């Protein structure tokens, strides 16, 4: 399977960090299976690499990468983790056209998931985690996420009616939709079919 680079996008409080933790199977990993690189911050697991440090704090993940460190952090990934099966860039730090240009120059076409939710639900979510972000700033971050999602042709998931586990299931199948069943012809040779560990849900794409 080719290595993949995934942007997880959306307004503040929509659940980006929670989804990334799910894609990493973070809550089932042993401590020895998780490495936090120090200065240029990455969370390294056996199959998935995520920008920033995932430690369980309210604002972790790529939010722990300084704005002036994003370029160096990406270069460090290219030098050390380029062939990791799945690399995840979440939130605002890496959502720039120059990052996409760099990825494409390195031969990686980025993919994306844009998480959306009802505005009232988002406000409740931000209040529950003690977030005191300025409303104008929040609207700006939301607009930027949507514009960048269009730029990379990201999939959209409305998370309003899903639990975090449900969002994870839908995300897995957005990334790896089930192959359509053939209408005519012989049955496929199951012994030659590849099983994709990132798609384990009953939903369609």
JSON list of N, CA, C and O in Angstrom, two decimals, residues 69-88:
[
{"chain": "A", "resi": 69, "resn": "UNK", "atom": "N", "xyz": [7.50, 26.76, 13.32]},
{"chain": "A", "resi": 69, "resn": "UNK", "atom": "CA", "xyz": [8.21, 25.48, 13.28]},
{"chain": "A", "resi": 69, "resn": "UNK", "atom": "C", "xyz": [7.61, 24.51, 12.28]},
{"chain": "A", "resi": 69, "resn": "UNK", "atom": "O", "xyz": [8.13, 23.41, 12.11]},
{"chain": "A", "resi": 70, "resn": "UNK", "atom": "N", "xyz": [6.52, 24.88, 11.62]},
{"chain": "A", "resi": 70, "resn": "UNK", "atom": "CA", "xyz": [5.82, 23.94, 10.75]},
{"chain": "A", "resi": 70, "resn": "UNK", "atom": "C", "xyz": [6.71, 23.48, 9.60]},
{"chain": "A", "resi": 70, "resn": "UNK", "atom": "O", "xyz": [6.76, 22.28, 9.26]},
{"chain": "A", "resi": 71, "resn": "UNK", "atom": "N", "xyz": [7.43, 24.39, 8.97]},
{"chain": "A", "resi": 71, "resn": "UNK", "atom": "CA", "xyz": [8.25, 24.03, 7.82]},
{"chain": "A", "resi": 71, "resn": "UNK", "atom": "C", "xyz": [9.38, 23.08, 8.22]},
{"chain": "A", "resi": 71, "resn": "UNK", "atom": "O", "xyz": [9.64, 22.07, 7.56]},
{"chain": "A", "resi": 72, "resn": "UNK", "atom": "N", "xyz": [10.07, 23.40, 9.33]},
{"chain": "A", "resi": 72, "resn": "UNK", "atom": "CA", "xyz": [11.15, 22.53, 9.81]},
{"chain": "A", "resi": 72, "resn": "UNK", "atom": "C", "xyz": [10.62, 21.17, 10.24]},
{"chain": "A", "resi": 72, "resn": "UNK", "atom": "O", "xyz": [11.27, 20.14, 10.04]},
{"chain": "A", "resi": 73, "resn": "UNK", "atom": "N", "xyz": [9.43, 21.17, 10.84]},
{"chain": "A", "resi": 73, "resn": "UNK", "atom": "CA", "xyz": [8.81, 19.91, 11.28]},
{"chain": "A", "resi": 73, "resn": "UNK", "atom": "C", "xyz": [8.50, 19.02, 10.08]},
{"chain": "A", "resi": 73, "resn": "UNK", "atom": "O", "xyz": [8.70, 17.80, 10.11]},
{"chain": "A", "resi": 74, "resn": "UNK", "atom": "N", "xyz": [8.03, 19.62, 8.99]},
{"chain": "A", "resi": 74, "resn": "UNK", "atom": "CA", "xyz": [7.74, 18.85, 7.78]},
{"chain": "A", "resi": 74, "resn": "UNK", "atom": "C", "xyz": [9.02, 18.32, 7.14]},
{"chain": "A", "resi": 74, "resn": "UNK", "atom": "O", "xyz": [9.06, 17.18, 6.67]},
{"chain": "A", "resi": 75, "resn": "UNK", "atom": "N", "xyz": [10.07, 19.13, 7.12]},
{"chain": "A", "resi": 75, "resn": "UNK", "atom": "CA", "xyz": [11.35, 18.67, 6.59]},
{"chain": "A", "resi": 75, "resn": "UNK", "atom": "C", "xyz": [11.89, 17.49, 7.40]},
{"chain": "A", "resi": 75, "resn": "UNK", "atom": "O", "xyz": [12.45, 16.54, 6.83]},
{"chain": "A", "resi": 76, "resn": "UNK", "atom": "N", "xyz": [11.71, 17.55, 8.71]},
{"chain": "A", "resi": 76, "resn": "UNK", "atom": "CA", "xyz": [12.15, 16.45, 9.58]},
{"chain": "A", "resi": 76, "resn": "UNK", "atom": "C", "xyz": [11.40, 15.17, 9.24]},
{"chain": "A", "resi": 76, "resn": "UNK", "atom": "O", "xyz": [11.97, 14.07, 9.21]},
{"chain": "A", "resi": 77, "resn": "UNK", "atom": "N", "xyz": [10.09, 15.30, 8.98]},
{"chain": "A", "resi": 77, "resn": "UNK", "atom": "CA", "xyz": [9.29, 14.14, 8.55]},
{"chain": "A", "resi": 77, "resn": "UNK", "atom": "C", "xyz": [9.84, 13.56, 7.25]},
{"chain": "A", "resi": 77, "resn": "UNK", "atom": "O", "xyz": [10.00, 12.34, 7.12]},
{"chain": "A", "resi": 78, "resn": "UNK", "atom": "N", "xyz": [10.15, 14.43, 6.30]},
{"chain": "A", "resi": 78, "resn": "UNK", "atom": "CA", "xyz": [10.65, 13.95, 5.01]},
{"chain": "A", "resi": 78, "resn": "UNK", "atom": "C", "xyz": [11.96, 13.19, 5.17]},
{"chain": "A", "resi": 78, "resn": "UNK", "atom": "O", "xyz": [12.20, 12.18, 4.49]},
{"chain": "A", "resi": 79, "resn": "UNK", "atom": "N", "xyz": [12.79, 13.64, 6.08]},
{"chain": "A", "resi": 79, "resn": "UNK", "atom": "CA", "xyz": [14.10, 13.02, 6.28]},
{"chain": "A", "resi": 79, "resn": "UNK", "atom": "C", "xyz": [14.03, 11.72, 7.09]},
{"chain": "A", "resi": 79, "resn": "UNK", "atom": "O", "xyz": [14.87, 10.84, 6.90]},
{"chain": "A", "resi": 80, "resn": "UNK", "atom": "N", "xyz": [13.02, 11.58, 7.95]},
{"chain": "A", "resi": 80, "resn": "UNK", "atom": "CA", "xyz": [13.02, 10.46, 8.89]},
{"chain": "A", "resi": 80, "resn": "UNK", "atom": "C", "xyz": [11.82, 9.53, 8.81]},
{"chain": "A", "resi": 80, "resn": "UNK", "atom": "O", "xyz": [11.93, 8.36, 9.19]},
{"chain": "A", "resi": 81, "resn": "UNK", "atom": "N", "xyz": [10.67, 10.00, 8.33]},
{"chain": "A", "resi": 81, "resn": "UNK", "atom": "CA", "xyz": [9.45, 9.18, 8.39]},
{"chain": "A", "resi": 81, "resn": "UNK", "atom": "C", "xyz": [8.69, 9.16, 7.08]},
{"chain": "A", "resi": 81, "resn": "UNK", "atom": "O", "xyz": [7.48, 8.87, 7.06]},
{"chain": "A", "resi": 82, "resn": "UNK", "atom": "N", "xyz": [9.35, 9.44, 5.99]},
{"chain": "A", "resi": 82, "resn": "UNK", "atom": "CA", "xyz": [8.69, 9.64, 4.71]},
{"chain": "A", "resi": 82, "resn": "UNK", "atom": "C", "xyz": [7.87, 8.43, 4.26]},
{"chain": "A", "resi": 82, "resn": "UNK", "atom": "O", "xyz": [6.84, 8.58, 3.59]},
{"chain": "A", "resi": 83, "resn": "UNK", "atom": "N", "xyz": [8.30, 7.23, 4.60]},
{"chain": "A", "resi": 83, "resn": "UNK", "atom": "CA", "xyz": [7.63, 6.02, 4.13]},
{"chain": "A", "resi": 83, "resn": "UNK", "atom": "C", "xyz": [6.66, 5.43, 5.16]},
{"chain": "A", "resi": 83, "resn": "UNK", "atom": "O", "xyz": [6.21, 4.29, 4.99]},
{"chain": "A", "resi": 84, "resn": "UNK", "atom": "N", "xyz": [6.32, 6.17, 6.20]},
{"chain": "A", "resi": 84, "resn": "UNK", "atom": "CA", "xyz": [5.33, 5.69, 7.17]},
{"chain": "A", "resi": 84, "resn": "UNK", "atom": "C", "xyz": [3.99, 5.48, 6.44]},
{"chain": "A", "resi": 84, "resn": "UNK", "atom": "O", "xyz": [3.60, 6.29, 5.59]},
{"chain": "A", "resi": 85, "resn": "UNK", "atom": "N", "xyz": [3.27, 4.39, 6.74]},
{"chain": "A", "resi": 85, "resn": "UNK", "atom": "CA", "xyz": [2.02, 4.12, 5.99]},
{"chain": "A", "resi": 85, "resn": "UNK", "atom": "C", "xyz": [1.02, 5.27, 6.00]},
{"chain": "A", "resi": 85, "resn": "UNK", "atom": "O", "xyz": [0.40, 5.56, 4.99]},
{"chain": "A", "resi": 86, "resn": "UNK", "atom": "N", "xyz": [0.85, 5.93, 7.15]},
{"chain": "A", "resi": 86, "resn": "UNK", "atom": "CA", "xyz": [-0.12, 7.03, 7.23]},
{"chain": "A", "resi": 86, "resn": "UNK", "atom": "C", "xyz": [0.46, 8.16, 8.07]},
{"chain": "A", "resi": 86, "resn": "UNK", "atom": "O", "xyz": [0.84, 7.95, 9.23]},
{"chain": "A", "resi": 87, "resn": "UNK", "atom": "N", "xyz": [0.52, 9.35, 7.48]},
{"chain": "A", "resi": 87, "resn": "UNK", "atom": "CA", "xyz": [0.94, 10.56, 8.19]},
{"chain": "A", "resi": 87, "resn": "UNK", "atom": "C", "xyz": [-0.25, 11.51, 8.28]},
{"chain": "A", "resi": 87, "resn": "UNK", "atom": "O", "xyz": [-0.91, 11.76, 7.27]},
{"chain": "A", "resi": 88, "resn": "UNK", "atom": "N", "xyz": [-0.51, 12.05, 9.48]},
{"chain": "A", "resi": 88, "resn": "UNK", "atom": "CA", "xyz": [-1.67, 12.91, 9.69]},
{"chain": "A", "resi": 88, "resn": "UNK", "atom": "C", "xyz": [-1.21, 14.30, 10.10]},
{"chain": "A", "resi": 88, "resn": "UNK", "atom": "O", "xyz": [-0.41, 14.47, 11.02]}
]
